[in-house]
Short mmCIF file of C-alpha atoms in Angstrom, two decimals:
data_model
loop_
_atom_site.label_atom_id
_atom_site.label_comp_id
_atom_site.label_asym_id
_atom_site.label_seq_id
_atom_site.Cartn_x
_atom_site.Cartn_y
_atom_site.Cartn_z
CA MET L 1 -19.51 -23.67 5.80
CA THR L 2 -20.32 -23.03 2.16
CA LEU L 3 -19.87 -26.01 -0.12
CA VAL L 4 -20.15 -24.40 -3.56
CA SER L 5 -17.87 -25.62 -6.33
CA TYR L 6 -17.78 -22.48 -8.40
CA ASP L 7 -15.42 -20.56 -6.20
CA PRO L 8 -12.80 -22.35 -7.57
CA SER L 9 -9.62 -22.52 -5.81
CA ARG L 10 -11.41 -21.49 -2.75
CA TRP L 11 -14.48 -23.59 -2.02
CA SER L 12 -13.34 -27.06 -2.98
CA ILE L 13 -13.89 -29.26 0.07
CA ALA L 14 -13.17 -32.52 1.75
CA ARG L 15 -16.43 -34.43 1.55
CA LEU L 16 -18.60 -34.54 4.66
CA THR L 17 -20.37 -37.53 6.13
CA ALA L 18 -24.10 -37.97 5.71
CA SER L 19 -24.76 -37.16 9.38
CA ASP L 20 -22.76 -33.93 9.11
CA TRP L 21 -24.82 -32.99 6.07
CA SER L 22 -28.14 -33.48 7.84
CA THR L 23 -27.11 -31.11 10.60
CA LYS L 24 -25.70 -28.47 8.28
CA LEU L 25 -28.65 -28.53 5.91
CA LEU L 26 -31.12 -28.10 8.76
CA LEU L 27 -29.16 -25.10 10.00
CA SER L 28 -28.97 -23.68 6.49
CA THR L 29 -32.74 -24.08 6.11
CA ALA L 30 -33.28 -22.13 9.31
CA ALA L 31 -30.87 -19.44 8.17
CA VAL L 32 -32.35 -18.92 4.73
CA VAL L 33 -36.08 -18.94 5.51
CA GLY L 34 -37.12 -15.32 5.62
CA LEU L 35 -33.70 -14.29 4.34
CA GLY L 36 -33.48 -10.54 3.89
CA LEU L 37 -30.48 -10.66 1.55
CA VAL L 38 -31.29 -10.47 -2.15
CA VAL L 39 -28.61 -10.59 -4.80
CA GLY L 40 -28.49 -7.16 -6.44
CA THR L 41 -30.10 -6.35 -9.77
CA ARG L 42 -29.06 -3.93 -12.46
CA PRO L 43 -30.21 -3.02 -15.97
CA ALA L 44 -29.71 -5.75 -18.54
CA GLY L 45 -27.88 -3.29 -20.77
CA ALA L 46 -24.80 -3.26 -18.51
CA GLN L 47 -22.22 -5.49 -20.13
CA ALA L 48 -18.45 -5.91 -20.16
CA PRO L 49 -16.86 -6.11 -23.64
CA ALA L 50 -17.06 -9.64 -25.02
CA ASP L 51 -13.78 -9.67 -26.94
CA ARG L 52 -12.68 -13.30 -26.98
CA ILE L 53 -9.56 -14.52 -25.20
CA THR L 54 -8.27 -17.92 -26.27
CA ALA L 55 -6.71 -20.73 -24.25
CA GLN L 56 -5.14 -24.06 -25.15
CA ARG L 57 -5.24 -27.16 -22.99
CA ILE L 58 -1.61 -28.20 -22.55
CA LEU L 59 -1.80 -30.80 -19.78
CA THR L 60 -4.23 -33.42 -18.50
CA ILE L 61 -3.51 -35.40 -15.35
CA PRO L 62 -6.16 -38.12 -14.92
CA ALA L 63 -6.93 -39.45 -11.46
CA SER L 64 -5.67 -42.83 -12.65
CA ALA L 65 -3.86 -43.93 -15.78
CA PRO L 66 -2.74 -47.31 -17.23
CA GLY L 67 0.78 -48.17 -16.13
CA ARG L 68 0.90 -45.41 -13.51
CA SER L 69 1.20 -46.58 -9.92
CA LEU L 70 -0.16 -43.34 -8.50
CA GLU L 71 -3.93 -42.98 -8.20
CA ILE L 72 -5.60 -39.78 -7.04
CA GLY L 73 -8.60 -40.48 -4.84
CA GLU L 74 -10.23 -37.05 -4.64
CA ILE L 75 -8.91 -33.84 -6.21
CA THR L 76 -9.87 -31.02 -3.86
CA SER L 77 -7.43 -28.32 -5.01
CA ALA L 78 -4.35 -27.80 -7.16
CA VAL L 79 -1.75 -25.16 -8.04
CA ARG L 80 0.73 -24.72 -10.88
CA LEU L 81 4.06 -23.10 -10.01
CA ALA L 82 6.06 -20.77 -12.25
CA ASN L 83 8.42 -23.62 -13.27
CA GLY L 84 5.50 -25.75 -14.47
CA VAL L 85 5.38 -28.08 -11.46
CA VAL L 86 1.80 -28.96 -10.48
CA ALA L 87 0.83 -29.80 -6.88
CA VAL L 88 -2.45 -31.63 -6.32
CA ALA L 89 -4.27 -31.97 -2.99
CA ASP L 90 -5.74 -35.49 -2.78
CA ASN L 91 -8.18 -35.82 0.09
CA GLY L 92 -8.73 -39.48 -0.75
CA SER L 93 -5.21 -40.47 0.28
CA ARG L 94 -4.54 -37.42 2.53
CA GLN L 95 -1.52 -36.64 0.36
CA VAL L 96 -0.13 -33.89 -1.84
CA HIS L 97 1.13 -35.16 -5.19
CA PHE L 98 3.74 -33.31 -7.25
CA PHE L 99 3.91 -33.63 -11.05
CA ASP L 100 6.49 -32.15 -13.40
CA ALA L 101 5.60 -29.83 -16.29
CA ALA L 102 4.90 -32.84 -18.53
CA GLY L 103 2.46 -34.37 -16.02
CA ARG L 104 4.78 -37.13 -14.79
CA PRO L 105 4.44 -37.95 -11.06
CA GLN L 106 7.51 -36.93 -9.04
CA ARG L 107 6.75 -37.20 -5.33
CA SER L 108 3.89 -37.53 -2.87
CA ILE L 109 3.98 -36.27 0.71
CA GLY L 110 1.66 -36.76 3.66
CA ARG L 111 -0.63 -39.40 5.11
CA ASP L 112 -3.67 -39.54 7.38
CA GLY L 113 -2.86 -38.11 10.80
CA GLU L 114 -2.24 -34.95 12.79
CA GLY L 115 1.56 -34.94 13.07
CA PRO L 116 3.96 -32.77 11.03
CA GLY L 117 3.46 -33.45 7.33
CA GLU L 118 0.21 -35.35 7.98
CA PHE L 119 -3.30 -34.30 6.99
CA ARG L 120 -6.89 -34.97 8.02
CA ALA L 121 -8.93 -32.90 5.55
CA LEU L 122 -7.17 -31.30 2.59
CA ARG L 123 -9.14 -28.26 1.51
CA TRP L 124 -6.90 -25.83 -0.38
CA ILE L 125 -3.40 -25.64 -1.80
CA GLY L 126 -1.63 -22.61 -3.22
CA ALA L 127 1.67 -20.94 -3.99
CA CYS L 128 3.06 -18.78 -1.19
CA GLY L 129 6.06 -16.48 -1.46
CA GLY L 130 8.78 -17.40 -3.90
CA ASN L 131 9.27 -21.14 -3.49
CA GLU L 132 6.73 -22.59 -1.08
CA VAL L 133 3.48 -24.45 -1.45
CA VAL L 134 1.01 -23.99 1.40
CA VAL L 135 -1.59 -26.64 2.24
CA HIS L 136 -4.70 -25.88 4.29
CA ASP L 137 -6.09 -28.62 6.55
CA TYR L 138 -9.41 -27.21 7.71
CA MET L 139 -10.25 -30.06 10.10
CA ILE L 140 -7.28 -29.35 12.37
CA ASN L 141 -6.98 -25.67 11.30
CA ARG L 142 -3.37 -25.95 10.22
CA LEU L 143 -1.19 -24.64 7.42
CA THR L 144 1.65 -26.82 6.14
CA PHE L 145 4.35 -25.08 4.10
CA VAL L 146 6.33 -27.21 1.68
CA GLN L 147 9.73 -25.79 0.67
CA MET L 148 10.23 -26.64 -2.99
CA ASN L 149 13.90 -25.69 -3.62
CA GLY L 150 13.14 -25.76 -7.32
CA ASN L 151 13.28 -29.56 -7.60
CA THR L 152 10.40 -31.89 -6.80
CA THR L 153 12.58 -34.99 -6.96
CA THR L 154 14.21 -34.09 -3.65
CA VAL L 155 12.46 -34.46 -0.30
CA PRO L 156 10.75 -31.12 0.40
CA ALA L 157 11.30 -29.41 3.73
CA VAL L 158 8.06 -29.04 5.67
CA ARG L 159 7.14 -26.49 8.30
CA VAL L 160 3.82 -26.08 10.09
CA ARG L 161 1.99 -22.96 11.21
CA THR L 162 -1.21 -22.92 13.25
CA PRO L 163 -2.84 -19.51 12.81
CA ALA L 164 -4.41 -17.72 15.74
CA VAL L 165 -7.84 -17.98 14.09
CA ILE L 166 -10.46 -20.67 14.15
CA ALA L 167 -12.23 -22.40 11.27
CA SER L 168 -10.92 -20.33 8.39
CA THR L 169 -13.05 -21.13 5.36
CA ILE L 170 -11.13 -19.43 2.57
CA LEU L 171 -7.58 -18.14 2.23
CA GLN L 172 -5.06 -16.82 -0.25
CA CYS L 173 -1.31 -16.10 -0.28
CA ASP L 174 0.66 -13.67 -2.47
CA THR L 175 4.17 -13.67 -3.94
CA LEU L 176 5.55 -12.00 -0.79
CA GLY L 177 4.10 -14.68 1.49
CA ARG L 178 1.38 -12.46 2.94
CA MET L 179 -1.91 -14.20 3.65
CA ALA L 180 -5.57 -13.32 3.96
CA MET L 181 -8.16 -15.61 5.56
CA VAL L 182 -11.93 -15.33 5.76
CA VAL L 183 -13.19 -16.29 9.20
CA PRO L 184 -16.97 -16.59 9.86
CA THR L 185 -18.15 -14.95 13.05
CA SER L 186 -21.93 -15.35 13.02
CA ASP L 187 -23.83 -18.29 14.46
CA ARG L 188 -25.45 -20.43 11.74
CA LYS L 189 -28.37 -21.14 14.10
CA SER L 190 -29.53 -17.54 13.76
CA ALA L 191 -31.64 -16.47 10.80
CA GLY L 192 -29.97 -14.60 7.98
CA PRO L 193 -26.71 -14.79 6.06
CA ALA L 194 -23.38 -15.57 7.70
CA SER L 195 -20.95 -12.74 8.40
CA GLY L 196 -17.24 -12.75 9.14
CA THR L 197 -13.93 -10.94 8.88
CA ILE L 198 -10.87 -11.07 6.64
CA GLN L 199 -7.77 -11.69 8.77
CA LEU L 200 -4.45 -10.42 7.34
CA PHE L 201 -0.98 -11.86 8.10
CA ASP L 202 2.56 -11.00 7.04
CA HIS L 203 5.05 -13.57 5.69
CA ASP L 204 6.09 -14.51 9.25
CA GLY L 205 2.52 -15.15 10.36
CA ALA L 206 2.19 -11.96 12.40
CA SER L 207 -1.26 -10.41 12.34
CA LEU L 208 -1.75 -7.29 10.22
CA GLY L 209 -5.28 -6.73 11.48
CA LYS L 210 -8.64 -7.53 9.99
CA LEU L 211 -11.26 -6.20 7.62
CA GLY L 212 -14.94 -6.35 8.41
CA PRO L 213 -17.32 -7.51 9.63
CA MET L 214 -18.76 -8.33 6.22
CA PHE L 215 -21.10 -10.72 4.47
CA VAL L 216 -19.66 -14.23 3.95
CA ASP L 217 -22.34 -16.49 2.47
CA GLU L 218 -26.01 -17.36 2.18
CA GLY L 219 -25.67 -21.12 2.69
CA ARG L 220 -27.86 -22.33 -0.17
CA PRO L 221 -27.29 -23.56 -3.74
CA LEU L 222 -26.43 -20.67 -6.09
CA GLY L 223 -26.37 -18.31 -3.12
CA ALA L 224 -23.84 -15.48 -2.99
CA SER L 225 -20.60 -16.13 -1.11
CA ILE L 226 -17.45 -14.15 -0.48
CA LYS L 227 -14.59 -14.29 -3.00
CA LEU L 228 -11.00 -13.37 -2.30
CA ALA L 229 -7.87 -12.77 -4.40
CA LEU L 230 -4.46 -11.30 -3.56
CA GLY L 231 -2.33 -9.31 -5.98
CA ASP L 232 -1.03 -5.88 -6.99
CA GLY L 233 -0.13 -5.17 -3.35
CA GLY L 234 -3.58 -5.69 -1.94
CA VAL L 235 -6.67 -7.79 -1.26
CA TYR L 236 -9.53 -7.93 -3.75
CA TYR L 237 -12.83 -9.14 -2.43
CA GLY L 238 -16.51 -9.29 -3.20
CA ALA L 239 -19.39 -11.68 -2.78
CA GLY L 240 -21.04 -11.59 -6.17
CA ASP L 241 -24.14 -10.14 -4.47
CA SER L 242 -23.31 -6.78 -6.03
CA ALA L 243 -21.70 -5.85 -9.33
CA PHE L 244 -18.57 -4.50 -7.62
CA VAL L 245 -15.11 -5.67 -6.58
CA THR L 246 -13.36 -3.82 -3.75
CA LYS L 247 -9.63 -3.63 -3.05
CA TYR L 248 -7.84 -2.98 0.26
CA ASP L 249 -4.13 -2.67 0.86
CA PHE L 250 -2.37 -4.51 3.69
CA PHE L 251 -2.73 -1.40 5.89
CA ARG L 252 -6.51 -2.01 5.71
CA LYS L 253 -7.12 1.07 3.59
CA ARG L 254 -9.64 0.82 0.78
CA THR L 255 -7.83 1.78 -2.39
CA SER L 256 -10.42 1.10 -5.10
CA ALA L 257 -13.81 -0.30 -5.97
CA PHE L 258 -15.02 -0.89 -9.50
CA ASP L 259 -18.13 -1.95 -11.35
CA VAL L 260 -17.69 -5.27 -13.16
CA LEU L 261 -20.22 -4.17 -15.84
CA LEU L 262 -22.25 -7.36 -15.79
CA PRO L 263 -26.04 -7.73 -15.98
CA SER L 264 -28.10 -9.63 -13.43
CA ARG L 265 -29.90 -12.78 -14.52
CA ALA L 266 -32.33 -15.30 -13.12
CA PRO L 267 -31.22 -18.91 -12.64
CA THR L 268 -32.43 -21.53 -15.11
CA GLN L 269 -33.75 -24.90 -14.06
CA ALA L 270 -30.45 -26.36 -15.28
CA ASN L 271 -28.60 -24.02 -12.87
CA ARG L 272 -30.78 -25.07 -9.93
CA ASP L 273 -30.55 -28.77 -10.72
CA ALA L 274 -26.75 -28.69 -11.16
CA ALA L 275 -26.21 -26.78 -7.92
CA ILE L 276 -28.41 -29.13 -5.90
CA GLU L 277 -26.76 -32.17 -7.45
CA TYR L 278 -23.27 -30.89 -6.61
CA TRP L 279 -24.16 -30.15 -3.01
CA ALA L 280 -25.91 -33.50 -2.57
CA THR L 281 -23.09 -35.57 -4.06
CA SER L 282 -20.42 -33.79 -2.03
CA ILE L 283 -21.05 -36.16 0.86
CA ARG L 284 -19.71 -39.60 1.64
CA GLY L 285 -22.70 -41.87 1.85
CA THR L 286 -25.19 -44.15 0.17
CA GLU L 287 -27.63 -43.28 -2.61
CA ARG L 288 -30.27 -42.96 0.10
CA ASP L 289 -28.10 -40.34 1.83
CA TYR L 290 -27.71 -38.47 -1.45
CA GLU L 291 -31.45 -38.48 -2.08
CA MET L 292 -32.14 -37.24 1.45
CA ALA L 293 -29.70 -34.38 0.86
CA ARG L 294 -31.35 -33.57 -2.49
CA THR L 295 -34.78 -33.46 -0.85
CA MET L 296 -33.59 -31.13 1.91
CA LEU L 297 -31.82 -28.86 -0.56
CA ARG L 298 -34.94 -28.55 -2.70
CA ARG L 299 -36.79 -27.26 0.36
CA LEU L 300 -34.48 -24.27 0.67
CA PRO L 301 -35.89 -21.05 -0.81
CA PRO L 302 -34.37 -20.75 -4.31
CA VAL L 303 -32.40 -17.69 -5.32
CA THR L 304 -34.14 -15.26 -7.66
CA THR L 305 -30.93 -14.09 -9.34
CA VAL L 306 -27.53 -15.76 -9.56
CA PRO L 307 -24.41 -13.94 -8.28
CA PHE L 308 -22.81 -11.50 -10.70
CA TYR L 309 -19.63 -13.54 -10.38
CA SER L 310 -18.90 -16.89 -8.80
CA GLY L 311 -15.10 -16.82 -8.67
CA LEU L 312 -12.33 -14.25 -8.24
CA PHE L 313 -8.69 -14.81 -9.25
CA PHE L 314 -5.57 -12.67 -9.68
CA ASP L 315 -2.73 -13.61 -12.02
CA GLN L 316 0.20 -12.04 -10.20
CA THR L 317 2.59 -12.58 -13.11
CA GLU L 318 0.32 -11.05 -15.74
CA GLN L 319 -1.13 -8.48 -13.30
CA ALA L 320 -4.68 -9.29 -14.33
CA LEU L 321 -7.86 -9.85 -12.34
CA TRP L 322 -10.25 -12.58 -13.46
CA LEU L 323 -13.91 -13.07 -12.57
CA GLN L 324 -15.78 -16.30 -13.22
CA THR L 325 -19.21 -15.17 -14.36
CA SER L 326 -20.71 -18.59 -15.03
CA VAL L 327 -22.40 -20.76 -12.42
CA LEU L 328 -23.17 -24.46 -12.16
CA GLY L 329 -25.40 -25.62 -15.01
CA ASP L 330 -24.30 -22.99 -17.54
CA ALA L 331 -23.35 -24.09 -21.05
CA ASN L 332 -19.75 -22.84 -20.65
CA THR L 333 -17.27 -21.88 -17.97
CA VAL L 334 -17.04 -18.13 -18.58
CA LEU L 335 -14.27 -15.90 -17.23
CA GLN L 336 -13.88 -12.14 -17.68
CA ARG L 337 -10.45 -10.51 -17.54
CA TYR L 338 -9.83 -7.03 -16.05
CA THR L 339 -6.91 -4.74 -15.33
CA PRO L 340 -6.25 -4.18 -11.60
CA GLN L 341 -8.09 -0.87 -12.02
CA GLY L 342 -11.20 -2.59 -13.35
CA LYS L 343 -10.92 -2.03 -17.11
CA PRO L 344 -12.46 -5.05 -18.89
CA LEU L 345 -10.06 -6.89 -21.23
CA GLY L 346 -12.19 -9.64 -22.72
CA GLN L 347 -13.85 -12.97 -22.14
CA LEU L 348 -12.63 -16.58 -22.03
CA LEU L 349 -14.99 -19.50 -22.77
CA LEU L 350 -14.11 -23.01 -21.62
CA PRO L 351 -16.04 -26.30 -21.18
CA SER L 352 -18.91 -26.23 -18.72
CA ASN L 353 -17.79 -28.87 -16.24
CA LEU L 354 -14.63 -27.16 -14.97
CA GLN L 355 -13.94 -26.25 -11.36
CA VAL L 356 -11.32 -23.53 -11.56
CA PHE L 357 -8.65 -23.65 -8.84
CA GLN L 358 -6.07 -21.13 -10.00
CA ILE L 359 -5.23 -18.57 -12.68
CA GLY L 360 -1.53 -17.69 -12.53
CA ASN L 361 1.60 -17.35 -14.64
CA GLY L 362 -0.59 -17.10 -17.72
CA HIS L 363 -2.19 -20.49 -17.02
CA LEU L 364 -5.48 -21.81 -15.69
CA VAL L 365 -5.72 -24.92 -13.49
CA ALA L 366 -9.03 -26.73 -13.05
CA ARG L 367 -10.67 -30.04 -12.26
CA VAL L 368 -12.84 -31.69 -14.88
CA SER L 369 -15.33 -34.45 -14.10
CA ASP L 370 -16.78 -36.81 -16.66
CA ARG L 371 -20.55 -36.58 -16.32
CA GLY L 372 -21.06 -40.22 -17.25
CA SER L 373 -18.36 -42.10 -15.37
CA GLY L 374 -17.63 -39.56 -12.64
CA GLU L 375 -13.89 -39.88 -13.36
CA GLU L 376 -11.84 -36.81 -12.44
CA ALA L 377 -8.82 -35.24 -14.07
CA LEU L 378 -6.74 -32.12 -13.54
CA VAL L 379 -6.36 -29.90 -16.62
CA VAL L 380 -4.03 -26.98 -17.33
CA TYR L 381 -4.73 -24.36 -20.01
CA ARG L 382 -2.27 -21.83 -21.39
CA ILE L 383 -4.03 -18.49 -21.77
CA ALA L 384 -3.14 -16.41 -24.84
CA PRO L 385 -1.76 -12.97 -23.90
CA VAL L 386 -4.09 -10.03 -24.36
CA LYS L 387 -2.76 -7.58 -26.95
#
């Protein structure tokens, strides 16, 4: 399982225990030593246009606030709906919190457990179809669909679907309710990168087949890992290990592939340090556990080049594809905007410590962490339209 923060809405995780980390890091070390996969290189002259896109922060939802009874323990994912409602997955309380467009808390659903409407490990939340929010619980491999009915002050209807796949690590849903899930198939005990397939489902949960096998992840800080976005009637995917994004329709036919026009670059020490620190502090444990994780992560062979892109998003309202081209430790969060056909439309610069969850309806949703206090908040930006 890849634990990288920069795949924004996709790789945010429920924190593991220290013992889980020891096992996974040892397996990752075995997998990466002698790794044949090298992130692609290209001439430094390749570059997408750097026309600036602007964005304004319009909402901040802190994890806790004076006078507010609701406290968010751990923001693992969030989504903003077309009506401005924001749903936040809180793995600390095993709940989903709903806020109105002004950031006022409306309702919370869920608790720790495995019954209907209960959660064990909240990993991802997203919009699905016209008026549902879907919540992914990776520990019990279950999807919970919350019927919104346009009003968060009423009790949402909840339905549960258990897909016929195991251990999905990344998923997306489109405006028609169709879903795509990445499912690893290779054994982490074997040397080399992990592979997997993309499983496709219609709005009723019936299988539409699969794509692959294909590369999924390297399993090391700053290593390449698969990215997935749904929109414009198809599935966009790539791993950042090449300067291309590929699109398939839901009949599994490849319809396009385009060059993202970005140069390769070597990681800085700040990139390496930030990536190791994020992985190490993503566990539940003592400072000794964190330091043990840091030591083990430093023993992994470092990447020689960072991925061309570390996040992939599709704004289904604006019909625009976004690539996050920054990685942990960069001075800014950098996103490039493209048409569905791959024409670059400009660049958006935001603060460096953002974990992007969603770009949709002309807005960007992310988590921000204060480097000093460690306090978290959810932020929403309105993105200026591209003329």
